[in-house]
């Protein structure tokens, strides 16, 4: 009797979990149908999932692209990243407001709603915007005027939207090119018939493949943990929530080689024993969905997805797509899993690795797009091909998204060990001065470090390089970065929630010319506190660049601060503030 009761409860909970995992998809259906998520829909979902309306509203409010108020027929999301700022963002923003007669951030007009958003993966074609999630690139006030006129006249948005291609600006000689070489669908999967999962895992291990999402954790180790797990079900998740400002290399792979990414997921499924795969793709890349779905269909048609793949008995693997809803923190693997489960995308307290307790409580592998693509090439080309390229510690090639003050922004497939000086030369940078490695959460370098190398032994780069010339304001760059982290913080831990706001206030003092040496010391101290106590990588790394810049561009900051002791108060002087008033009172008495 008790056992039957427990089984009944378990089945109910499992059923609710399965429904809950579809929450983001359901919310997107309402958002697309109505332009927002009405209260009647929230009530319906709450009753279905047996949770409170407040919990559903909490999920909605967590994501940028869900709205609780009615929006216009056309929703504009203008990218406000630092690259966009330097390429004409302010003028484009003003043009949108003028032509639509709307104000950014206000729900006021039936035809247009305007919102700012963080980097949308088009840093090589800025300023850029999404209108109903269709991309519009290289915007100017004149181009904005034309776009709005066409939409007012009822023209089909699909026909007037841009179709941004990935600018593959550089790849090494043919015998060193790994990613952007000729691709034939299913080529890497041929090895599945002649190798056991253990044999393929050894190949991945021998190649020294490490995760390309920024953490560089050994891929074979992660897959081994999942393979050896006793979990009743296993999942393979492709993290395509590429949200780091200045990064768009995963988009290039999805756009040019989606089959290669899918093959990497299938190989991971074969090795680990997983039966289901999910591609979690950021909403900003929604215009790529049809193409990716068509590619997945081709795999099913050729018997490379589904049941008994390649005639291998009981090797069953399927792939589905889940669209995110605008939350940078979902790039963290546990936050992504929470989002997939229909919850707020808040990072979990690190009690278990996802391979122990992941999606829906089952063993889960989470790797990013580039990692899966490279895994497929390793199986196709063999580990020796990869091991002959790169440096002692960094094997193979790396994809870089390069943008900023360069004549040739775009995607570069480089061999590990390339110097910053060579990258400057290839991208045709003009007067480079401040270079940001791995996005705002990475590190900055100055012009004395251009002989440094991109590799694990020196500059470990996750995939983004933003180059700024000597005419750009470093304070403006850092303000944009910290504002981004403040907006994107999930707010669950105090160091990140409060720390980023405090750092932003210090930057505002810098801009006003009332920053002191004590303020700079405070910035470093707060940065250390956030690094040591934040719950996830967002808070841990958000002040990295600022703290580095204070040392690497010391002479620049010395010109912007007032040097005084710890007791000085230059921001507000009461006696000075009331001096004129006191003098006026004295003369009238």
Coordinates of C-alpha atoms in Angstrom, one line a residue:
X1 CA 0.0 0.0 0.0
X2 CA 2.8 2.4 1.0
X3 CA 4.8 1.5 -2.0
X4 CA 1.9 2.1 -4.3
X5 CA 1.3 5.5 -2.7
X6 CA 4.9 6.5 -3.2
X7 CA 4.9 5.4 -6.9
X8 CA 1.7 7.4 -7.4
X9 CA 3.2 10.5 -5.9
X10 CA 6.4 10.0 -7.9
X11 CA 4.4 9.8 -11.1
X12 CA 2.4 12.9 -10.3
X13 CA 5.7 14.9 -9.6
X14 CA 7.3 13.5 -12.8
X15 CA 4.2 14.5 -14.8
X16 CA 4.3 18.0 -13.4
X17 CA 8.1 18.3 -14.1
X18 CA 7.5 17.2 -17.7
X19 CA 4.8 19.9 -18.1
X20 CA 6.9 22.5 -16.4
X21 CA 9.8 22.0 -18.8
X22 CA 7.6 23.2 -21.6
X23 CA 6.9 26.5 -19.8
X24 CA 9.3 28.7 -21.9
X25 CA 7.8 27.3 -25.1
X26 CA 4.3 28.0 -23.8
X27 CA 5.2 31.5 -22.8
X28 CA 6.7 32.2 -26.2
X29 CA 3.4 31.0 -27.8
X30 CA 1.5 33.6 -25.8
X31 CA 4.1 36.3 -26.4
X32 CA 4.0 35.7 -30.2
X33 CA 0.2 35.5 -30.3
X34 CA -0.6 38.6 -28.2
X35 CA 2.6 40.6 -28.2
X36 CA 2.7 40.1 -24.4
X37 CA 1.6 37.5 -21.8
X38 CA -1.8 38.4 -20.5
X39 CA -3.1 37.6 -17.0
X40 CA -5.6 35.1 -18.3
X41 CA -2.7 33.1 -19.7
X42 CA -0.8 33.3 -16.5
X43 CA -3.8 32.0 -14.6
X44 CA -4.2 29.1 -17.1
X45 CA -0.5 28.1 -16.8
X46 CA -0.6 28.3 -13.0
X47 CA -3.6 26.0 -12.8
X48 CA -2.0 23.5 -15.2
X49 CA 1.3 23.4 -13.3
X50 CA -0.3 23.6 -9.9
X51 CA 1.8 26.6 -8.9
X52 CA 0.9 30.2 -7.9
X53 CA 0.4 33.0 -10.4
X54 CA 3.3 34.8 -8.6
X55 CA 5.7 32.0 -9.5
X56 CA 4.7 32.2 -13.2
X57 CA 5.1 36.0 -13.1
X58 CA 8.5 35.5 -11.5
X59 CA 9.6 33.4 -14.4
X60 CA 8.3 35.9 -17.0
X61 CA 9.9 38.9 -15.3
X62 CA 13.3 37.2 -15.2
X63 CA 13.6 37.2 -19.1
X64 CA 14.1 40.4 -21.1
X65 CA 11.9 39.3 -24.1
X66 CA 8.8 38.4 -22.2
X67 CA 6.3 41.3 -21.5
X68 CA 3.5 41.7 -19.1
X69 CA 2.1 44.7 -20.8
X70 CA 0.8 45.0 -24.4
X71 CA 3.4 45.8 -27.0
X72 CA 3.2 47.2 -30.5
X73 CA 2.9 45.2 -33.7
X74 CA 6.6 45.7 -34.2
X75 CA 8.9 45.2 -31.3
X76 CA 12.4 46.8 -31.8
X77 CA 15.4 45.7 -29.8
X78 CA 18.3 48.0 -30.4
X79 CA 21.7 46.7 -29.3
X80 CA 23.5 49.0 -26.8
X81 CA 26.8 47.2 -26.6
X82 CA 30.0 49.2 -26.5
X83 CA 30.8 48.3 -30.2
X84 CA 27.4 49.7 -31.1
X85 CA 28.0 52.9 -29.0
X86 CA 31.2 53.6 -30.9
X87 CA 29.6 52.9 -34.3
X88 CA 26.7 55.3 -34.0
X89 CA 24.2 53.9 -31.5
X90 CA 23.0 57.3 -30.2
X91 CA 22.1 58.6 -33.6
X92 CA 20.3 55.4 -34.6
X93 CA 18.4 55.4 -31.3
X94 CA 17.3 59.0 -31.8
X95 CA 16.2 58.1 -35.4
X96 CA 14.0 55.2 -34.1
X97 CA 12.3 57.5 -31.6
X98 CA 11.8 60.2 -34.2
X99 CA 10.4 58.0 -37.0
X100 CA 8.1 56.0 -34.7
X101 CA 7.1 58.8 -32.4
X102 CA 7.8 56.4 -29.5
X103 CA 10.2 56.4 -26.5
X104 CA 12.5 53.6 -25.6
X105 CA 11.3 51.5 -22.7
X106 CA 7.7 52.8 -22.8
X107 CA 4.6 50.7 -23.6
X108 CA 2.6 53.4 -25.4
X109 CA 1.9 52.9 -29.1
X110 CA -0.1 50.2 -31.0
X111 CA 2.4 50.0 -34.0
X112 CA 5.9 50.1 -32.4
X113 CA 7.5 49.3 -29.1
X114 CA 11.2 50.2 -28.6
X115 CA 13.6 48.5 -26.2
X116 CA 17.3 48.5 -25.6
X117 CA 19.0 45.1 -25.3
X118 CA 22.5 43.8 -24.8
X119 CA 24.8 42.3 -27.5
X120 CA 22.8 40.4 -30.1
X121 CA 25.7 38.6 -31.7
X122 CA 26.2 41.1 -34.6
X123 CA 29.2 43.0 -33.4
X124 CA 30.8 42.9 -36.8
X125 CA 27.8 44.7 -38.3
X126 CA 26.9 47.4 -35.8
X127 CA 24.8 49.3 -35.1
X128 CA 22.3 46.4 -35.3
X129 CA 18.7 45.7 -34.1
X130 CA 16.1 43.0 -34.0
X131 CA 12.6 43.8 -35.1
X132 CA 10.3 41.0 -34.2
X133 CA 13.5 39.0 -34.0
X134 CA 14.5 39.7 -37.6
X135 CA 18.0 41.2 -37.9
X136 CA 18.7 44.7 -39.3
X137 CA 22.4 45.5 -39.5
X138 CA 24.8 48.4 -40.3
X139 CA 22.1 50.9 -39.3
X140 CA 22.2 54.6 -39.9
X141 CA 19.5 57.2 -39.3
X142 CA 18.7 57.2 -43.0
X143 CA 18.3 53.4 -43.1
X144 CA 16.1 53.5 -39.9
X145 CA 13.9 56.1 -41.6
X146 CA 13.5 53.8 -44.7
X147 CA 12.8 50.7 -42.5
X148 CA 10.1 52.4 -40.5
X149 CA 8.4 53.8 -43.6
X150 CA 8.3 50.4 -45.2
X151 CA 6.8 48.8 -42.0
X152 CA 4.2 51.6 -41.8
X153 CA 3.3 50.9 -45.4
X154 CA 2.6 47.3 -44.5
X155 CA 5.6 45.7 -46.3
X156 CA 6.5 42.2 -45.2
X157 CA 9.2 42.3 -42.6
X158 CA 10.8 39.1 -43.8
X159 CA 11.5 40.7 -47.2
X160 CA 13.0 43.9 -45.8
X161 CA 15.1 42.3 -43.0
X162 CA 18.8 41.7 -43.5
X163 CA 20.3 38.3 -43.9
X164 CA 23.6 38.7 -42.1
X165 CA 26.2 36.2 -43.3
X166 CA 29.1 35.2 -41.1
X167 CA 32.2 37.0 -42.3
X168 CA 34.9 34.4 -42.2
X169 CA 37.9 36.7 -42.5
X170 CA 40.7 34.2 -41.9
X171 CA 41.5 30.5 -41.6
X172 CA 44.9 28.9 -41.6
X173 CA 46.5 26.9 -44.4
X174 CA 44.5 23.8 -45.5
X175 CA 46.5 21.3 -43.5
X176 CA 45.8 23.3 -40.3
X177 CA 42.1 24.3 -40.9
X178 CA 39.8 22.3 -38.6
X179 CA 36.4 24.0 -38.5
X180 CA 36.0 25.7 -41.8
X181 CA 37.2 22.9 -44.1
X182 CA 34.9 21.0 -46.5
X183 CA 32.0 19.5 -44.7
X184 CA 30.0 16.4 -45.7
X185 CA 26.9 15.5 -43.6
X186 CA 27.4 12.4 -41.5
X187 CA 31.2 12.0 -42.2
X188 CA 32.2 11.9 -38.5
X189 CA 29.4 9.5 -37.7
X190 CA 30.8 6.7 -39.9
X191 CA 33.2 5.9 -37.0
X192 CA 30.3 4.9 -34.8
X193 CA 29.9 1.5 -36.6
X194 CA 33.5 0.5 -36.1
X195 CA 34.2 1.8 -32.6
X196 CA 32.7 1.2 -29.2
X197 CA 31.8 4.1 -27.0
X198 CA 35.0 3.4 -24.9
X199 CA 37.1 3.6 -28.0
X200 CA 35.6 6.9 -29.1
X201 CA 36.0 8.3 -25.6
X202 CA 39.7 7.4 -25.8
X203 CA 40.0 9.3 -29.1
X204 CA 38.4 12.4 -27.5
X205 CA 40.7 12.1 -24.5
X206 CA 43.8 11.7 -26.6
X207 CA 43.0 14.8 -28.6
X208 CA 43.1 16.8 -25.3
X209 CA 39.7 18.5 -26.2
X210 CA 38.7 21.0 -23.6
X211 CA 35.4 22.9 -23.4
X212 CA 35.3 26.0 -25.5
X213 CA 32.8 27.9 -23.5
X214 CA 35.5 29.6 -21.4
X215 CA 36.0 27.1 -18.5
X216 CA 38.3 24.7 -20.6
X217 CA 37.2 21.7 -18.6
X218 CA 38.4 18.4 -20.2
X219 CA 35.6 17.2 -22.4
X220 CA 36.5 13.5 -22.1
X221 CA 36.3 13.7 -18.3
X222 CA 32.9 15.2 -18.4
X223 CA 31.6 12.6 -20.9
X224 CA 33.2 9.8 -18.8
X225 CA 31.3 11.0 -15.7
X226 CA 28.1 10.9 -17.6
X227 CA 28.9 7.5 -19.2
X228 CA 29.6 5.9 -15.8
X229 CA 26.5 7.4 -14.2
X230 CA 23.8 5.0 -13.1
X231 CA 21.1 7.6 -14.0
X232 CA 18.0 6.1 -15.5
X233 CA 18.1 8.7 -18.3
X234 CA 20.8 10.9 -19.7
X235 CA 20.8 14.2 -21.7
X236 CA 23.1 16.0 -24.0
X237 CA 22.6 19.8 -24.0
X238 CA 24.2 22.1 -26.5
X239 CA 24.7 25.6 -24.9
X240 CA 24.0 28.0 -27.8
X241 CA 23.2 30.8 -25.4
X242 CA 26.1 32.9 -26.6
X243 CA 25.6 36.1 -24.7
X244 CA 29.0 37.5 -23.9
X245 CA 29.2 40.9 -25.6
X246 CA 31.5 40.9 -28.6
X247 CA 31.1 37.1 -29.1
X248 CA 29.5 35.7 -32.3
X249 CA 31.6 32.7 -33.2
X250 CA 29.0 30.1 -32.1
X251 CA 26.5 31.8 -34.4
X252 CA 28.9 31.4 -37.3
X253 CA 29.1 27.6 -36.7
X254 CA 25.3 27.4 -36.4
X255 CA 24.9 29.4 -39.5
X256 CA 27.5 27.7 -41.6
X257 CA 28.0 24.2 -40.1
X258 CA 24.9 23.3 -38.1
X259 CA 25.4 19.6 -39.1
X260 CA 28.9 19.5 -37.5
X261 CA 27.4 20.7 -34.2
X262 CA 24.6 18.1 -34.4
X263 CA 27.2 15.3 -35.2
X264 CA 29.1 16.3 -32.1
X265 CA 26.0 15.9 -30.0
X266 CA 25.2 12.5 -31.5
X267 CA 28.8 11.3 -30.8
X268 CA 28.4 12.5 -27.2
X269 CA 25.1 10.6 -27.0
X270 CA 26.7 7.4 -28.3
X271 CA 29.6 7.6 -25.9
X272 CA 27.6 8.5 -22.7
X273 CA 24.5 6.4 -23.5
X274 CA 22.2 9.5 -23.6
X275 CA 19.1 9.3 -25.6
X276 CA 18.0 12.9 -25.8
X277 CA 19.7 16.1 -26.9
X278 CA 18.6 19.7 -26.6
X279 CA 19.9 22.7 -28.3
X280 CA 19.3 25.7 -26.1
X281 CA 19.6 28.7 -28.4
X282 CA 19.3 32.3 -27.4
X283 CA 16.3 34.2 -28.7
X284 CA 18.5 36.7 -30.5
X285 CA 19.4 33.9 -32.9
X286 CA 15.7 33.0 -33.6
X287 CA 16.2 33.8 -37.3
X288 CA 18.5 30.7 -37.5
X289 CA 15.9 28.3 -36.1
X290 CA 14.3 27.2 -39.4
X291 CA 17.7 26.4 -41.0
X292 CA 18.8 24.4 -37.9
X293 CA 15.4 22.5 -37.8
X294 CA 15.8 21.7 -41.5
X295 CA 19.3 20.3 -40.9
X296 CA 18.0 18.2 -38.0
X297 CA 15.3 16.8 -40.4
X298 CA 18.0 15.7 -42.8
X299 CA 19.6 13.7 -40.1
X300 CA 16.4 11.9 -39.4
X301 CA 15.8 11.3 -43.1
X302 CA 19.3 9.7 -43.4
X303 CA 18.8 7.5 -40.3
X304 CA 21.4 9.5 -38.3
X305 CA 18.9 10.5 -35.7
X306 CA 16.0 8.4 -34.2
X307 CA 16.1 4.7 -33.4
X308 CA 18.9 2.3 -34.2
X309 CA 21.2 5.0 -35.7
X310 CA 23.5 3.6 -38.4
X311 CA 21.9 0.2 -37.7
X312 CA 23.4 0.1 -34.2
X313 CA 20.9 -1.7 -32.1
X314 CA 19.4 0.3 -29.3
X315 CA 21.4 3.4 -30.1
X316 CA 18.5 5.8 -30.1
X317 CA 19.1 9.6 -30.0
X318 CA 16.8 12.6 -30.7
X319 CA 17.4 16.3 -30.7
X320 CA 15.0 19.1 -30.0
X321 CA 15.4 22.9 -29.8
X322 CA 14.6 25.2 -26.9
X323 CA 14.6 29.0 -27.4
X324 CA 15.8 31.1 -24.5
X325 CA 14.2 34.4 -23.7
X326 CA 17.0 36.9 -23.0
X327 CA 19.1 36.3 -19.9
X328 CA 22.9 36.4 -20.1
X329 CA 23.3 34.4 -16.9
X330 CA 21.7 31.4 -18.7
X331 CA 25.0 30.9 -20.3
X332 CA 26.1 29.3 -17.0
X333 CA 25.3 25.6 -17.3
X334 CA 23.3 25.2 -14.1
X335 CA 21.3 28.4 -14.9
X336 CA 20.6 27.0 -18.3
X337 CA 19.3 23.8 -16.8
X338 CA 17.0 25.7 -14.5
X339 CA 15.7 27.6 -17.5
X340 CA 15.1 24.4 -19.5
X341 CA 13.1 23.2 -16.5
X342 CA 10.8 26.2 -16.8
X343 CA 12.2 28.2 -13.9
X344 CA 14.0 31.4 -13.5
X345 CA 17.5 31.0 -14.9
X346 CA 19.3 31.4 -11.6
X347 CA 22.5 29.4 -11.1
X348 CA 22.2 26.5 -8.7
X349 CA 24.3 26.2 -5.5
X350 CA 27.1 23.9 -6.6
X351 CA 26.3 20.8 -4.7
X352 CA 26.4 18.4 -7.7
X353 CA 27.9 18.4 -11.1
X354 CA 25.2 18.2 -13.9
X355 CA 26.7 14.8 -14.8
X356 CA 25.5 13.7 -11.3
X357 CA 22.3 15.7 -11.0
X358 CA 21.4 17.7 -14.0
X359 CA 18.3 18.3 -16.2
X360 CA 15.2 17.0 -14.4
X361 CA 17.5 15.3 -11.9
X362 CA 19.2 13.1 -14.5
X363 CA 22.8 12.9 -15.6
X364 CA 23.5 15.7 -18.1
X365 CA 26.3 16.8 -20.3
X366 CA 26.4 20.5 -21.1
X367 CA 28.9 21.7 -23.7
X368 CA 28.9 24.7 -26.0
X369 CA 28.5 24.9 -29.8
X370 CA 32.2 25.0 -30.6
X371 CA 33.0 22.1 -28.3
X372 CA 30.6 19.8 -30.1
X373 CA 31.7 20.9 -33.5
X374 CA 35.4 20.2 -32.6
X375 CA 34.5 16.8 -31.2
X376 CA 33.0 15.8 -34.5
X377 CA 36.1 17.0 -36.4
X378 CA 38.3 15.0 -34.0
X379 CA 36.4 11.8 -34.7
X380 CA 36.5 12.6 -38.4
X381 CA 40.1 13.6 -38.8
X382 CA 41.7 11.7 -35.9
X383 CA 43.5 13.0 -32.8
X384 CA 46.9 13.1 -34.5
X385 CA 45.7 15.8 -36.9
X386 CA 44.6 18.0 -34.0
X387 CA 47.7 17.3 -31.9
X388 CA 50.0 18.5 -34.6
X389 CA 48.5 22.0 -34.5
X390 CA 48.8 24.6 -31.8
X391 CA 51.1 24.8 -28.7
X392 CA 52.2 22.3 -26.1
X393 CA 49.2 23.0 -23.9
X394 CA 46.7 24.2 -26.4
X395 CA 46.0 21.9 -29.3
X396 CA 44.2 22.6 -32.5
X397 CA 42.6 25.9 -33.7
X398 CA 40.3 28.4 -32.0
X399 CA 37.5 30.5 -33.3
X400 CA 37.7 34.2 -32.5
X401 CA 35.0 36.9 -33.0
X402 CA 37.0 40.1 -33.7
X403 CA 35.3 43.5 -33.7
X404 CA 35.9 47.2 -32.8
X405 CA 38.3 49.6 -34.5
X406 CA 39.3 47.1 -37.3
X407 CA 38.9 47.2 -41.0
X408 CA 38.0 43.5 -41.2
X409 CA 35.7 42.5 -38.3
X410 CA 34.4 39.0 -38.3
X411 CA 35.4 35.3 -37.6
X412 CA 39.0 34.2 -37.5
X413 CA 40.0 30.5 -37.2
X414 CA 43.4 30.8 -35.7
X415 CA 46.0 28.3 -34.6
X416 CA 46.6 28.4 -30.8
X417 CA 49.8 30.4 -30.2
X418 CA 49.1 33.3 -32.5
X419 CA 50.3 36.7 -31.2
X420 CA 48.1 39.7 -30.5
X421 CA 50.3 41.6 -32.9
X422 CA 49.5 39.2 -35.7
X423 CA 45.7 39.5 -34.9
X424 CA 46.1 43.3 -35.1
X425 CA 47.8 42.9 -38.5
X426 CA 45.2 40.4 -39.9
X427 CA 42.2 42.4 -38.8
X428 CA 43.8 45.7 -40.0
X429 CA 43.3 47.5 -36.6
X430 CA 43.8 51.2 -36.5
X431 CA 45.9 52.7 -33.6
X432 CA 45.1 49.9 -31.2
X433 CA 45.4 50.8 -27.6
X434 CA 42.9 49.0 -25.3
X435 CA 42.1 45.4 -26.3
X436 CA 39.5 43.3 -24.5
X437 CA 40.1 39.6 -24.4
X438 CA 37.1 37.1 -23.9
X439 CA 34.5 39.8 -23.6
X440 CA 33.7 42.1 -20.6
X441 CA 34.2 39.2 -18.1
X442 CA 37.7 38.5 -19.5
X443 CA 40.8 40.7 -19.3
X444 CA 42.1 43.8 -21.0
X445 CA 45.6 44.4 -22.3
X446 CA 47.5 47.5 -23.3
X447 CA 49.9 48.3 -26.1
X448 CA 52.9 46.9 -24.2
X449 CA 51.4 43.4 -24.4
X450 CA 50.9 43.0 -28.1
X451 CA 53.6 40.2 -28.3
X452 CA 51.5 38.0 -26.0
X453 CA 50.0 34.8 -27.4
X454 CA 46.5 33.4 -27.5
X455 CA 46.9 30.1 -25.8
X456 CA 46.4 28.3 -22.5
X457 CA 50.0 29.2 -21.5
X458 CA 49.4 32.9 -21.9
X459 CA 46.1 34.6 -22.9
X460 CA 43.4 32.0 -22.6
X461 CA 40.6 33.4 -24.8
X462 CA 37.0 32.1 -24.8
X463 CA 36.3 33.5 -28.2
X464 CA 36.0 37.3 -28.3
X465 CA 38.5 40.1 -29.0
X466 CA 37.4 43.7 -29.1
X467 CA 40.0 46.2 -30.3
X468 CA 39.7 49.9 -29.4
X469 CA 42.0 52.7 -30.7
X470 CA 43.7 55.4 -28.6
X471 CA 40.9 57.9 -29.3
X472 CA 38.3 55.8 -27.5
X473 CA 37.3 56.6 -23.9
X474 CA 38.4 53.8 -21.6
X475 CA 35.9 55.1 -18.9
X476 CA 33.1 54.8 -21.5
X477 CA 34.1 51.2 -22.3
X478 CA 34.2 50.2 -18.6
X479 CA 30.9 51.9 -17.9
X480 CA 29.2 50.0 -20.7
X481 CA 30.6 46.7 -19.3
X482 CA 29.6 47.3 -15.7
X483 CA 26.1 48.5 -16.8
X484 CA 25.7 45.3 -18.7
X485 CA 26.6 43.2 -15.7
X486 CA 24.3 45.2 -13.4
X487 CA 21.4 44.7 -15.8
X488 CA 22.1 41.1 -16.4
X489 CA 22.7 40.1 -12.7
X490 CA 20.0 37.7 -11.6
X491 CA 20.0 39.5 -8.2
X492 CA 20.0 36.3 -6.1
X493 CA 23.3 37.1 -4.3
X494 CA 24.1 40.4 -2.6
X495 CA 27.8 40.8 -3.7
X496 CA 26.9 40.8 -7.4
X497 CA 23.6 42.7 -7.0
X498 CA 25.0 45.5 -4.8
X499 CA 28.6 45.3 -6.0
X500 CA 28.0 46.1 -9.6
X501 CA 25.8 49.1 -8.6
X502 CA 28.6 50.4 -6.3
X503 CA 31.2 50.0 -9.1
X504 CA 28.9 51.8 -11.6
X505 CA 28.6 54.7 -9.1
X506 CA 32.4 55.0 -8.9
X507 CA 32.5 55.2 -12.7
X508 CA 30.0 58.0 -12.7
X509 CA 32.3 59.9 -10.3
X510 CA 35.2 59.3 -12.7
X511 CA 33.1 60.9 -15.5
X512 CA 32.2 63.9 -13.3
X513 CA 35.8 64.5 -12.3
X514 CA 35.2 63.9 -8.6
X515 CA 36.8 60.5 -8.2
X516 CA 39.6 60.1 -5.6
X517 CA 42.4 57.7 -5.0
X518 CA 40.3 56.2 -2.2
X519 CA 37.5 55.5 -4.8
X520 CA 40.0 53.5 -6.9
X521 CA 41.0 51.5 -3.8
X522 CA 37.4 50.9 -3.1
X523 CA 36.9 49.5 -6.6
X524 CA 39.7 47.0 -6.2
X525 CA 38.5 46.0 -2.8
X526 CA 34.9 45.5 -3.9
X527 CA 36.1 43.6 -6.9
X528 CA 37.9 41.1 -4.6
X529 CA 34.9 40.7 -2.4
X530 CA 32.7 40.0 -5.5
X531 CA 35.2 37.6 -6.9
X532 CA 35.4 35.6 -3.7
X533 CA 31.7 35.6 -2.6
X534 CA 29.5 35.7 -5.7
X535 CA 27.4 32.7 -6.5
X536 CA 28.3 32.4 -10.2
X537 CA 30.7 33.6 -12.8
X538 CA 28.8 36.8 -13.6
X539 CA 29.6 38.4 -10.2
X540 CA 33.0 36.6 -10.0
X541 CA 34.4 38.1 -13.2
X542 CA 32.3 41.3 -13.7
X543 CA 35.0 43.6 -12.3
X544 CA 38.0 41.8 -13.8
X545 CA 38.6 44.3 -16.6
X546 CA 38.1 47.4 -14.5
X547 CA 40.6 46.2 -11.8
X548 CA 43.1 45.3 -14.5
X549 CA 42.6 48.6 -16.4
X550 CA 43.4 50.6 -13.2
X551 CA 46.9 49.1 -13.3
X552 CA 47.5 48.7 -17.0
X553 CA 46.3 52.2 -17.8
X554 CA 47.5 53.9 -14.7
X555 CA 48.6 57.1 -16.3
X556 CA 45.2 57.4 -18.0
X557 CA 43.4 57.2 -14.7
X558 CA 45.8 59.4 -12.9
X559 CA 44.7 62.3 -15.1
X560 CA 41.1 61.6 -14.1
X561 CA 41.3 61.5 -10.3
X562 CA 42.0 63.8 -7.4
X563 CA 44.9 62.7 -5.3
X564 CA 44.2 63.2 -1.6
X565 CA 44.2 61.2 1.7
X566 CA 41.4 58.9 2.8
X567 CA 39.5 61.6 4.6
X568 CA 39.1 64.0 1.7
X569 CA 35.5 64.8 0.7
X570 CA 35.5 66.5 -2.7
X571 CA 32.1 65.3 -3.8
X572 CA 30.2 67.5 -1.4
X573 CA 31.4 70.4 0.7
X574 CA 28.6 71.8 2.9
X575 CA 30.4 75.1 3.6
X576 CA 31.1 75.8 0.0
X577 CA 27.6 74.8 -1.0
X578 CA 25.9 77.3 1.3
X579 CA 28.5 80.1 1.0
X580 CA 26.6 82.2 -1.5
X581 CA 23.4 81.8 0.5
X582 CA 25.1 82.9 3.7
X583 CA 26.7 85.9 2.0
X584 CA 23.3 86.9 0.6
X585 CA 21.7 86.7 4.1
X586 CA 24.4 88.8 5.6
X587 CA 24.0 91.6 3.0
X588 CA 20.2 91.7 3.5
X589 CA 20.3 91.9 7.3

